[in-house]
Amino acid sequence: MTDQADSPSFRLAYVPGVTPAKWVRIWEERLPDVPLTLLQVPPAEASGVLREGAADAALVRLPVDRAVFSAIPLYTETSVVVVPKDHVITAAEEITLDDLADEVVLHPLDDVLGWERPPGEPAFERPATTADAIELVAANIGVLVVPQSLARLHHRRDLTYRTVVDAPRSGVALSWPEEATTDLVEDFIGIVRGRTVNSTRGRAQQPAPAKERQPRKDTARAGGNAGKKNSGGGRRASGGGRPRRRS
């Protein structure tokens, strides 16, 4: 982990399709003296990067190993099918998995949807990556079901996509090693959760400095009144001691 005492910095890993720009901008506004370094990693390598301490936290796709990592779910993505622009599927705005029954559906090795069984007909072999699968879709070899952000990431002019309403969905979360919940991790948690800059939730609050003890007002007031009575009584005693004038 980063030696924050000597040179504080924060390293954030993220998987393809996730866009951390909004949170990074807020970080730079709130913590301008703490540089934030971004590290893009393949989904399968995100947990290893955190385990090895190469990043302080990561924006990952669920699930994560909750015995090792803490995770805050952020959002769940819509799944879409990527097809050539002239494909018959483009006639509808939304489709179901049944509409893919006669299609060759590519299933890349870096798939993030966690299918129990992918729909449609399997390809002759699995592409190594989603980027390779996109190339095969462009070559009219098959179609591909992915989270919408990955369809946008691999956008091509000759391809488009449609929502698959009953496909598995991919959840995105902020994750970090449970035993390494540093103050900077807490700061980033506050940002992704929308906390205000003045919020101290999650931080260990410092005890308030002891204030100098002041006398109670009623005591001071009583003391002042007592002084006045004594003074008045003294004057009355002095007046009573004056000799009477003779007539």
Coordinates of N, CA and C in Angstrom, one line a residue:
M1 N 0.8 -1.2 0.0 CA 0.0 0.0 0.0 C 0.9 1.3 0.0
T2 N 0.3 2.4 -0.4 CA 1.0 3.6 -0.4 C 1.4 4.1 1.0
D3 N 2.7 4.6 1.1 CA 3.1 5.1 2.4 C 2.5 6.5 2.4
Q4 N 1.3 6.7 3.0 CA 0.6 7.9 2.9 C 1.2 9.0 3.8
A5 N 2.0 8.5 4.8 CA 2.6 9.5 5.7 C 3.7 10.3 5.0
D6 N 4.4 9.7 4.1 CA 5.5 10.3 3.4 C 5.0 11.0 2.1
S7 N 4.3 10.3 1.3 CA 3.9 10.9 0.0 C 2.4 10.4 -0.3
P8 N 1.4 11.1 0.3 CA 0.1 10.6 0.1 C -0.4 10.6 -1.4
S9 N -0.9 9.5 -1.8 CA -1.5 9.4 -3.2 C -2.5 8.3 -3.1
F10 N -3.3 8.2 -4.2 CA -4.4 7.2 -4.2 C -4.4 6.6 -5.6
R11 N -4.4 5.2 -5.6 CA -4.4 4.5 -6.9 C -5.7 3.8 -7.1
L12 N -6.4 4.1 -8.2 CA -7.7 3.5 -8.4 C -7.7 2.7 -9.7
A13 N -7.9 1.4 -9.6 CA -8.0 0.5 -10.7 C -9.5 0.5 -11.2
Y14 N -9.7 0.3 -12.5 CA -11.1 0.2 -13.0 C -11.1 -0.8 -14.2
V15 N -12.2 -1.4 -14.4 CA -12.3 -2.4 -15.5 C -12.9 -1.7 -16.8
P16 N -12.7 -2.3 -17.9 CA -13.2 -1.7 -19.2 C -14.8 -1.5 -19.1
G17 N -15.2 -0.3 -19.6 CA -16.6 0.0 -19.6 C -17.0 0.9 -18.5
V18 N -16.3 0.9 -17.4 CA -16.5 1.8 -16.2 C -15.8 3.1 -16.5
T19 N -16.6 4.2 -16.3 CA -16.0 5.5 -16.5 C -15.9 6.3 -15.2
P20 N -14.7 6.4 -14.6 CA -14.6 7.0 -13.3 C -14.4 8.5 -13.3
A21 N -14.5 9.2 -14.5 CA -14.1 10.6 -14.7 C -14.9 11.5 -13.7
K22 N -16.2 11.3 -13.5 CA -16.9 12.2 -12.6 C -16.3 12.2 -11.2
W23 N -16.0 11.0 -10.7 CA -15.5 10.8 -9.3 C -14.1 11.3 -9.2
V24 N -13.3 11.1 -10.3 CA -12.0 11.7 -10.3 C -12.0 13.2 -10.2
R25 N -12.9 13.8 -10.9 CA -13.0 15.3 -10.9 C -13.3 15.8 -9.5
I26 N -14.3 15.1 -8.8 CA -14.6 15.6 -7.5 C -13.4 15.4 -6.6
W27 N -12.7 14.3 -6.7 CA -11.5 14.0 -5.9 C -10.5 15.2 -6.1
E28 N -10.2 15.6 -7.3 CA -9.3 16.6 -7.6 C -9.7 18.0 -7.0
E29 N -11.0 18.2 -6.9 CA -11.5 19.4 -6.3 C -11.4 19.4 -4.8
R30 N -11.6 18.2 -4.2 CA -11.6 18.2 -2.7 C -10.2 17.9 -2.1
L31 N -9.4 17.1 -2.9 CA -8.1 16.7 -2.4 C -7.0 17.1 -3.4
P32 N -6.8 18.4 -3.7 CA -5.9 18.7 -4.8 C -4.5 18.4 -4.5
D33 N -4.1 18.1 -3.2 CA -2.7 17.8 -2.9 C -2.5 16.3 -2.8
V34 N -3.5 15.5 -3.1 CA -3.3 14.1 -3.1 C -3.6 13.6 -4.6
P35 N -2.5 13.3 -5.3 CA -2.7 12.8 -6.7 C -3.5 11.5 -6.8
L36 N -4.4 11.4 -7.8 CA -5.1 10.1 -8.0 C -4.6 9.5 -9.3
T37 N -4.1 8.3 -9.2 CA -3.6 7.6 -10.4 C -4.6 6.5 -10.9
L38 N -5.0 6.5 -12.1 CA -5.9 5.6 -12.7 C -5.2 4.4 -13.4
L39 N -5.7 3.2 -13.2 CA -5.1 2.0 -13.7 C -6.2 1.1 -14.3
Q40 N -6.2 1.0 -15.6 CA -7.2 0.1 -16.3 C -6.7 -1.3 -16.3
V41 N -7.6 -2.2 -15.8 CA -7.2 -3.6 -15.8 C -8.3 -4.5 -16.3
P42 N -8.0 -5.7 -16.9 CA -9.0 -6.6 -17.3 C -9.8 -7.1 -16.1
P43 N -11.1 -7.4 -16.3 CA -11.9 -7.8 -15.2 C -11.4 -9.0 -14.4
A44 N -10.7 -9.9 -15.0 CA -10.2 -11.1 -14.3 C -9.0 -10.8 -13.5
E45 N -8.4 -9.6 -13.7 CA -7.1 -9.3 -13.0 C -7.4 -8.3 -11.9
A46 N -8.6 -7.8 -11.8 CA -8.9 -6.7 -10.8 C -8.6 -7.2 -9.3
S47 N -9.1 -8.4 -9.0 CA -8.9 -8.8 -7.6 C -7.4 -9.0 -7.3
G48 N -6.6 -9.5 -8.3 CA -5.2 -9.7 -8.1 C -4.5 -8.4 -7.9
V49 N -4.9 -7.3 -8.6 CA -4.3 -6.0 -8.4 C -4.5 -5.5 -7.0
L50 N -5.7 -5.8 -6.5 CA -6.0 -5.3 -5.1 C -5.2 -6.2 -4.1
R51 N -5.2 -7.5 -4.3 CA -4.5 -8.4 -3.4 C -3.0 -8.0 -3.3
E52 N -2.4 -7.7 -4.4 CA -1.0 -7.4 -4.4 C -0.6 -6.0 -4.0
G53 N -1.6 -5.2 -3.7 CA -1.4 -3.8 -3.3 C -1.0 -2.8 -4.4
A54 N -1.3 -3.2 -5.7 CA -0.9 -2.3 -6.8 C -2.0 -1.2 -6.9
A55 N -3.1 -1.3 -6.2 CA -4.1 -0.3 -6.2 C -4.7 -0.3 -4.9
D56 N -5.2 0.9 -4.5 CA -5.8 1.1 -3.2 C -7.3 0.7 -3.2
A57 N -8.0 0.8 -4.3 CA -9.4 0.5 -4.5 C -9.6 0.3 -6.0
A58 N -10.7 -0.3 -6.3 CA -11.0 -0.6 -7.8 C -12.5 -0.5 -8.0
L59 N -12.8 -0.1 -9.2 CA -14.2 -0.2 -9.7 C -14.3 -1.4 -10.6
V60 N -15.0 -2.4 -10.0 CA -15.0 -3.8 -10.6 C -16.4 -4.2 -10.9
R61 N -16.5 -5.4 -11.6 CA -17.8 -6.0 -11.8 C -18.0 -7.1 -10.8
L62 N -19.2 -7.1 -10.3 CA -19.6 -8.1 -9.3 C -19.7 -9.5 -10.0
P63 N -19.5 -10.6 -9.2 CA -19.3 -10.6 -7.8 C -17.8 -10.4 -7.4
V64 N -17.6 -10.2 -6.1 CA -16.2 -10.2 -5.6 C -16.1 -11.1 -4.4
D65 N -15.0 -11.5 -4.0 CA -14.8 -12.4 -2.8 C -15.0 -11.6 -1.6
R66 N -16.2 -11.7 -1.0 CA -16.5 -10.9 0.2 C -15.7 -11.4 1.5
A67 N -15.0 -12.5 1.4 CA -14.2 -12.9 2.5 C -12.9 -12.1 2.6
V68 N -12.6 -11.5 1.5 CA -11.3 -10.7 1.4 C -11.6 -9.2 1.1
F69 N -12.6 -8.9 0.3 CA -12.8 -7.6 -0.1 C -14.1 -7.0 0.4
S70 N -14.1 -5.7 0.7 CA -15.3 -5.0 0.9 C -15.8 -4.5 -0.4
A71 N -17.1 -4.3 -0.6 CA -17.6 -3.8 -1.8 C -18.9 -3.0 -1.6
I72 N -19.0 -1.9 -2.4 CA -20.2 -1.0 -2.3 C -20.8 -1.1 -3.7
P73 N -21.9 -1.8 -3.9 CA -22.5 -1.8 -5.3 C -22.9 -0.4 -5.7
L74 N -22.6 0.0 -6.9 CA -22.9 1.3 -7.4 C -24.1 1.4 -8.4
Y75 N -24.1 0.5 -9.4 CA -25.2 0.4 -10.3 C -25.2 -0.9 -11.1
T76 N -26.3 -1.2 -11.7 CA -26.4 -2.4 -12.6 C -26.7 -2.0 -14.0
E77 N -25.9 -2.6 -14.9 CA -26.0 -2.2 -16.3 C -27.1 -3.0 -17.1
T78 N -27.7 -2.4 -18.1 CA -28.5 -3.0 -19.0 C -27.6 -3.9 -20.0
S79 N -28.1 -5.0 -20.4 CA -27.4 -5.9 -21.3 C -28.0 -5.7 -22.7
V80 N -27.1 -5.7 -23.7 CA -27.5 -5.5 -25.1 C -26.9 -6.5 -26.0
V81 N -27.4 -6.7 -27.2 CA -26.8 -7.5 -28.2 C -26.2 -6.7 -29.3
V82 N -25.0 -6.9 -29.6 CA -24.3 -6.1 -30.7 C -24.4 -6.9 -32.0
V83 N -24.9 -6.2 -33.0 CA -25.2 -6.8 -34.3 C -24.8 -5.8 -35.4
P84 N -24.6 -6.4 -36.7 CA -24.4 -5.5 -37.8 C -25.6 -4.6 -38.0
K85 N -25.4 -3.4 -38.5 CA -26.5 -2.4 -38.7 C -27.7 -2.9 -39.6
D86 N -27.4 -3.9 -40.5 CA -28.4 -4.3 -41.4 C -29.0 -5.7 -40.9
H87 N -28.7 -6.0 -39.6 CA -29.3 -7.3 -39.1 C -30.8 -7.2 -38.8
V88 N -31.5 -8.3 -39.0 CA -32.9 -8.3 -38.8 C -33.3 -7.9 -37.4
I89 N -32.5 -8.1 -36.4 CA -32.8 -7.8 -35.0 C -33.0 -6.3 -34.8
T90 N -32.4 -5.5 -35.7 CA -32.5 -4.0 -35.5 C -33.9 -3.5 -35.8
A91 N -34.8 -4.3 -36.3 CA -36.2 -3.9 -36.5 C -36.9 -3.6 -35.2
A92 N -36.4 -4.2 -34.1 CA -37.1 -4.0 -32.8 C -36.2 -3.2 -31.9
E93 N -36.8 -2.4 -31.0 CA -36.0 -1.7 -30.0 C -35.5 -2.6 -28.9
E94 N -36.2 -3.6 -28.5 CA -35.9 -4.5 -27.5 C -36.2 -6.0 -28.0
I95 N -35.3 -6.9 -27.5 CA -35.6 -8.3 -27.8 C -35.4 -9.1 -26.6
T96 N -35.7 -10.4 -26.7 CA -35.6 -11.4 -25.6 C -34.5 -12.4 -26.0
L97 N -34.1 -13.3 -25.1 CA -33.2 -14.3 -25.4 C -33.7 -15.3 -26.4
D98 N -35.0 -15.5 -26.4 CA -35.6 -16.4 -27.4 C -35.4 -15.9 -28.8
D99 N -35.3 -14.6 -29.0 CA -35.0 -14.0 -30.3 C -33.6 -14.4 -30.9
L100 N -32.7 -14.9 -29.9 CA -31.4 -15.2 -30.3 C -31.2 -16.7 -30.6
A101 N -32.3 -17.5 -30.5 CA -32.2 -18.9 -30.5 C -31.5 -19.4 -31.8
D102 N -31.7 -18.8 -32.9 CA -31.1 -19.3 -34.2 C -29.8 -18.5 -34.5
E103 N -29.4 -17.7 -33.6 CA -28.1 -16.9 -33.9 C -26.9 -17.6 -33.3
V104 N -25.8 -17.4 -34.0 CA -24.5 -17.8 -33.4 C -24.1 -16.7 -32.4
V105 N -24.1 -17.0 -31.1 CA -23.9 -16.0 -30.1 C -22.4 -16.3 -29.5
L106 N -21.6 -15.3 -29.7 CA -20.2 -15.4 -29.3 C -20.1 -15.3 -27.8
H107 N -19.2 -16.0 -27.3 CA -19.0 -16.1 -25.8 C -17.5 -15.9 -25.5
P108 N -17.0 -14.7 -25.4 CA -15.6 -14.5 -25.2 C -15.1 -15.0 -23.9
L109 N -13.8 -15.3 -23.8 CA -13.2 -15.8 -22.5 C -13.3 -14.7 -21.4
D110 N -13.3 -13.5 -21.8 CA -13.4 -12.4 -20.7 C -14.9 -12.0 -20.5
D111 N -15.8 -12.8 -20.8 CA -17.2 -12.5 -20.6 C -17.5 -12.1 -19.1
V112 N -18.3 -11.1 -18.9 CA -18.6 -10.6 -17.6 C -20.1 -10.8 -17.1
L113 N -20.9 -11.5 -17.9 CA -22.3 -11.7 -17.6 C -22.5 -13.0 -16.8
G114 N -21.6 -13.9 -16.8 CA -21.7 -15.1 -15.9 C -22.9 -16.0 -16.4
W115 N -23.0 -16.3 -17.6 CA -24.0 -17.2 -18.1 C -24.0 -18.5 -17.5
E116 N -25.2 -19.1 -17.1 CA -25.3 -20.5 -16.8 C -25.2 -21.3 -18.2
R117 N -25.9 -20.8 -19.1 CA -25.7 -21.3 -20.5 C -26.0 -20.2 -21.5
P118 N -25.1 -19.8 -22.3 CA -25.3 -18.7 -23.2 C -26.4 -19.0 -24.2
P119 N -27.2 -18.1 -24.7 CA -28.3 -18.3 -25.6 C -27.7 -18.7 -27.0
G120 N -28.6 -19.1 -27.9 CA -28.3 -19.3 -29.3 C -27.4 -20.5 -29.5
E121 N -26.8 -20.5 -30.7 CA -25.9 -21.5 -31.1 C -24.4 -21.1 -30.8
P122 N -23.6 -22.0 -30.2 CA -22.2 -21.7 -29.9 C -21.4 -21.5 -31.1
A123 N -20.4 -20.6 -31.0 CA -19.4 -20.5 -32.1 C -18.5 -21.7 -32.1
F124 N -17.7 -21.8 -33.2 CA -16.8 -22.9 -33.3 C -15.8 -22.9 -32.2
E125 N -15.3 -21.7 -31.8 CA -14.4 -21.5 -30.7 C -14.7 -20.2 -30.0
R126 N -14.3 -20.1 -28.8 CA -14.6 -18.8 -28.0 C -13.5 -17.8 -28.3
P127 N -13.9 -16.6 -28.6 CA -12.9 -15.5 -28.8 C -12.1 -15.2 -27.5
A128 N -10.9 -14.8 -27.6 CA -10.1 -14.5 -26.4 C -10.6 -13.3 -25.6
T129 N -11.1 -12.3 -26.3 CA -11.5 -11.1 -25.7 C -12.8 -10.5 -26.3
T130 N -13.4 -9.6 -25.6 CA -14.6 -8.9 -26.1 C -14.2 -8.2 -27.4
A131 N -13.1 -7.6 -27.4 CA -12.6 -6.8 -28.6 C -12.5 -7.8 -29.8
D132 N -12.0 -9.0 -29.6 CA -12.0 -10.0 -30.7 C -13.4 -10.4 -31.1
A133 N -14.3 -10.5 -30.2 CA -15.7 -10.9 -30.5 C -16.3 -9.8 -31.3
I134 N -16.1 -8.5 -31.0 CA -16.6 -7.4 -31.8 C -16.2 -7.5 -33.3
E135 N -14.9 -7.9 -33.5 CA -14.4 -8.0 -34.8 C -15.1 -9.1 -35.6
L136 N -15.5 -10.2 -34.9 CA -16.2 -11.3 -35.5 C -17.6 -10.9 -35.8
V137 N -18.3 -10.1 -35.0 CA -19.6 -9.6 -35.3 C -19.5 -8.7 -36.5
A138 N -18.5 -7.9 -36.7 CA -18.4 -7.0 -37.9 C -18.2 -7.9 -39.1
A139 N -17.7 -9.1 -38.9 CA -17.4 -10.0 -40.1 C -18.6 -10.9 -40.3
N140 N -19.8 -10.6 -39.6 CA -21.0 -11.4 -39.8 C -20.8 -12.9 -39.4
I141 N -20.0 -13.1 -38.4 CA -19.8 -14.5 -37.9 C -20.7 -14.8 -36.8
G142 N -21.2 -13.8 -36.1 CA -22.1 -14.1 -34.9 C -22.5 -12.8 -34.3
V143 N -23.2 -12.8 -33.2 CA -23.7 -11.7 -32.4 C -23.1 -11.8 -31.0
L144 N -23.2 -10.7 -30.3 CA -22.5 -10.7 -29.0 C -23.4 -10.0 -28.0
V145 N -23.6 -10.6 -26.8 CA -24.4 -10.0 -25.7 C -23.4 -9.5 -24.6
V146 N -23.5 -8.2 -24.3 CA -22.5 -7.5 -23.4 C -23.3 -6.5 -22.6
P147 N -22.7 -6.0 -21.5 CA -23.2 -4.8 -20.8 C -23.2 -3.6 -21.8
Q148 N -24.1 -2.7 -21.7 CA -24.2 -1.6 -22.6 C -22.9 -0.8 -22.7
S149 N -22.2 -0.6 -21.5 CA -21.0 0.2 -21.5 C -19.9 -0.4 -22.4
L150 N -19.9 -1.7 -22.5 CA -18.9 -2.4 -23.4 C -19.3 -2.2 -24.8
A151 N -20.6 -2.2 -25.1 CA -21.0 -2.0 -26.5 C -20.6 -0.6 -26.9
R152 N -20.7 0.4 -26.0 CA -20.3 1.8 -26.3 C -18.8 1.9 -26.4
L153 N -18.1 1.2 -25.6 CA -16.6 1.2 -25.6 C -16.1 0.7 -26.9
H154 N -16.7 -0.3 -27.5 CA -16.2 -0.9 -28.7 C -17.0 -0.5 -29.9
H155 N -17.6 0.7 -29.9 CA -18.4 1.2 -30.9 C -17.7 1.2 -32.3
R156 N -18.5 0.8 -33.3 CA -18.0 0.9 -34.7 C -19.2 1.4 -35.5
R157 N -18.9 2.1 -36.6 CA -19.9 2.6 -37.5 C -20.8 1.6 -38.1
D158 N -20.2 0.4 -38.3 CA -21.0 -0.7 -39.0 C -21.8 -1.5 -38.1
L159 N -21.7 -1.3 -36.8 CA -22.4 -2.1 -35.8 C -23.4 -1.2 -35.0
T160 N -24.4 -1.9 -34.4 CA -25.3 -1.2 -33.5 C -25.7 -2.2 -32.4
Y161 N -26.6 -1.8 -31.5 CA -27.0 -2.8 -30.5 C -28.5 -2.5 -30.1
R162 N -29.1 -3.6 -29.5 CA -30.4 -3.5 -29.0 C -30.5 -4.2 -27.6
T163 N -31.4 -3.6 -26.8 CA -31.5 -4.1 -25.4 C -32.1 -5.6 -25.4
V164 N -31.5 -6.4 -24.5 CA -32.0 -7.8 -24.3 C -32.6 -7.8 -22.9
V165 N -34.0 -7.8 -22.9 CA -34.6 -7.5 -21.6 C -34.5 -8.5 -20.5
D166 N -34.3 -9.8 -20.9 CA -34.2 -10.9 -20.0 C -32.8 -11.5 -19.8
A167 N -31.8 -10.8 -20.3 CA -30.4 -11.3 -20.2 C -29.8 -11.0 -18.8
P168 N -28.9 -11.8 -18.4 CA -28.2 -11.4 -17.1 C -27.6 -10.0 -17.2
R169 N -27.5 -9.4 -16.0 CA -26.9 -8.0 -16.0 C -25.7 -8.0 -15.2
S170 N -24.9 -7.0 -15.5 CA -23.6 -6.9 -14.8 C -23.7 -5.7 -13.8
G171 N -23.3 -6.0 -12.5 CA -23.3 -5.0 -11.5 C -21.9 -4.4 -11.3
V172 N -21.8 -3.1 -11.1 CA -20.5 -2.5 -10.9 C -20.4 -2.0 -9.4
A173 N -19.2 -2.2 -8.8 CA -19.0 -1.9 -7.4 C -17.7 -1.3 -7.2
L174 N -17.6 -0.5 -6.1 CA -16.3 0.0 -5.6 C -15.8 -1.1 -4.6
S175 N -14.6 -1.6 -4.8 CA -14.1 -2.7 -3.9 C -12.7 -2.3 -3.5
W176 N -12.3 -2.9 -2.3 CA -11.0 -2.7 -1.7 C -10.7 -3.8 -0.7
P177 N -9.5 -4.1 -0.4 CA -9.2 -5.1 0.6 C -9.8 -4.7 2.0
E178 N -10.5 -5.6 2.6 CA -11.2 -5.2 3.8 C -10.2 -4.8 4.9
E179 N -9.0 -5.3 4.9 CA -8.0 -5.0 6.0 C -7.2 -3.7 5.6
A180 N -7.5 -3.1 4.5 CA -6.8 -1.9 4.1 C -7.8 -0.7 3.9
T181 N -8.7 -0.5 4.8 CA -9.6 0.6 4.7 C -9.0 1.9 5.3
T182 N -8.2 2.6 4.4 CA -7.5 3.7 4.9 C -8.4 5.0 4.8
D183 N -7.9 6.1 5.4 CA -8.6 7.3 5.3 C -8.9 7.8 3.9
L184 N -7.9 7.5 3.0 CA -8.1 7.9 1.6 C -9.2 7.0 0.9
V185 N -9.2 5.8 1.3 CA -10.3 4.9 0.8 C -11.6 5.4 1.3
E186 N -11.7 5.8 2.5 CA -12.9 6.4 3.1 C -13.3 7.7 2.3
D187 N -12.3 8.5 2.0 CA -12.6 9.7 1.2 C -13.2 9.4 -0.1
F188 N -12.7 8.3 -0.8 CA -13.3 8.0 -2.1 C -14.7 7.4 -1.9
I189 N -14.9 6.6 -0.9 CA -16.2 6.1 -0.6 C -17.2 7.2 -0.5
G190 N -16.8 8.2 0.3 CA -17.7 9.4 0.4 C -18.0 10.0 -0.9
I191 N -17.1 10.1 -1.8 CA -17.3 10.7 -3.1 C -18.3 9.9 -3.9
V192 N -18.1 8.6 -4.0 CA -19.0 7.8 -4.8 C -20.4 7.7 -4.2
R193 N -20.5 7.9 -2.9 CA -21.8 7.8 -2.2 C -22.5 9.2 -2.2
G194 N -21.8 10.2 -2.7 CA -22.4 11.5 -2.8 C -22.4 12.3 -1.5
R195 N -21.5 12.0 -0.6 CA -21.4 12.8 0.6 C -20.9 14.2 0.3
T196 N -21.3 15.1 1.1 CA -20.8 16.5 1.0 C -19.4 16.6 1.5
V197 N -18.7 17.7 1.1 CA -17.3 17.9 1.5 C -17.1 18.0 3.0
N198 N -18.2 18.4 3.7 CA -18.1 18.6 5.1 C -18.4 17.3 5.9
S199 N -18.8 16.3 5.2 CA -19.2 15.1 5.9 C -18.0 14.4 6.5
T200 N -18.1 13.9 7.8 CA -17.0 13.1 8.4 C -17.4 11.7 8.6
R201 N -18.5 11.2 8.0 CA -18.9 9.9 8.2 C -17.8 8.9 7.6
G202 N -17.5 7.9 8.4 CA -16.5 6.9 8.0 C -15.1 7.3 8.5
R203 N -14.9 8.6 8.9 CA -13.6 9.0 9.4 C -13.6 8.9 10.9
A204 N -12.5 8.7 11.5 CA -12.4 8.7 13.0 C -12.3 10.2 13.4
Q205 N -13.3 10.6 14.1 CA -13.3 12.0 14.4 C -12.4 12.3 15.6
Q206 N -11.7 13.5 15.5 CA -10.8 13.9 16.6 C -11.7 14.5 17.7
P207 N -11.2 14.2 19.0 CA -12.0 14.8 20.1 C -11.9 16.3 20.1
A208 N -12.9 17.0 20.5 CA -12.9 18.4 20.6 C -12.0 18.9 21.6
P209 N -11.2 20.0 21.4 CA -10.3 20.5 22.4 C -11.1 20.9 23.7
A210 N -10.4 20.7 24.8 CA -11.1 21.1 26.1 C -11.2 22.6 26.2
K211 N -12.3 23.1 26.6 CA -12.5 24.5 26.7 C -12.2 25.0 28.2
E212 N -11.7 26.2 28.3 CA -11.5 26.7 29.6 C -12.8 26.9 30.4
R213 N -12.7 26.4 31.6 CA -14.0 26.4 32.4 C -14.3 27.8 32.8
Q214 N -15.6 28.2 32.6 CA -16.0 29.5 32.9 C -17.0 29.4 34.1
P215 N -17.0 30.4 35.0 CA -17.9 30.4 36.1 C -19.3 30.5 35.6
R216 N -20.2 29.8 36.3 CA -21.6 29.9 36.0 C -22.2 31.3 36.1
K217 N -23.0 31.6 35.2 CA -23.6 33.0 35.2 C -24.4 33.3 36.5
D218 N -25.2 32.3 36.9 CA -26.0 32.6 38.1 C -25.1 32.8 39.4
T219 N -24.0 32.1 39.4 CA -23.0 32.2 40.5 C -22.4 33.6 40.5
A220 N -21.9 34.0 39.3 CA -21.3 35.3 39.2 C -22.3 36.4 39.6
R221 N -23.6 36.2 39.1 CA -24.5 37.2 39.4 C -24.8 37.3 40.9
A222 N -24.9 36.1 41.5 CA -25.2 36.1 42.9 C -24.0 36.8 43.7
G223 N -22.8 36.5 43.3 CA -21.7 37.1 43.9 C -21.7 38.6 43.8
G224 N -22.1 39.1 42.6 CA -22.1 40.6 42.4 C -23.2 41.2 43.3
N225 N -24.4 40.5 43.4 CA -25.5 41.1 44.2 C -25.1 41.1 45.7
A226 N -24.3 40.1 46.1 CA -23.9 40.0 47.5 C -23.0 41.1 47.8
G227 N -22.1 41.5 46.8 CA -21.2 42.6 47.1 C -21.9 43.9 47.2
K228 N -23.0 44.1 46.4 CA -23.7 45.3 46.5 C -24.4 45.4 47.8
K229 N -25.0 44.3 48.3 CA -25.7 44.4 49.6 C -24.8 44.7 50.7
N230 N -23.6 44.1 50.7 CA -22.6 44.3 51.8 C -22.2 45.8 51.7
S231 N -22.0 46.3 50.5 CA -21.6 47.7 50.4 C -22.6 48.6 50.9
G232 N -23.9 48.3 50.5 CA -25.0 49.2 51.0 C -25.1 49.1 52.5
G233 N -24.9 48.0 53.1 CA -25.1 47.8 54.5 C -24.0 48.6 55.2
G234 N -22.8 48.6 54.6 CA -21.7 49.4 55.2 C -22.0 50.8 55.3
R235 N -22.6 51.3 54.1 CA -23.0 52.8 54.1 C -24.0 53.1 55.2
R236 N -25.0 52.2 55.3 CA -26.1 52.4 56.3 C -25.5 52.4 57.7
A237 N -24.5 51.5 57.9 CA -23.9 51.5 59.3 C -23.1 52.7 59.6
S238 N -22.4 53.2 58.5 CA -21.7 54.5 58.7 C -22.6 55.6 59.0
G239 N -23.7 55.7 58.2 CA -24.7 56.8 58.4 C -25.3 56.7 59.8
G240 N -25.5 55.6 60.3 CA -26.1 55.4 61.6 C -25.2 55.9 62.7
G241 N -23.9 56.0 62.4 CA -22.9 56.4 63.4 C -22.7 57.9 63.5
R242 N -23.4 58.7 62.6 CA -23.2 60.2 62.7 C -23.8 60.8 63.9
P243 N -23.2 61.8 64.6 CA -23.8 62.5 65.7 C -25.0 63.3 65.3
R244 N -26.0 63.3 66.2 CA -27.2 64.1 65.9 C -26.9 65.6 66.1
R245 N -27.5 66.4 65.3 CA -27.3 67.9 65.4 C -28.2 68.3 66.6
R246 N -27.6 69.3 67.4 CA -28.4 69.8 68.4 C -29.4 70.9 67.9
S247 N -30.5 70.9 68.5 CA -31.5 72.0 68.1 C -31.2 73.2 68.8

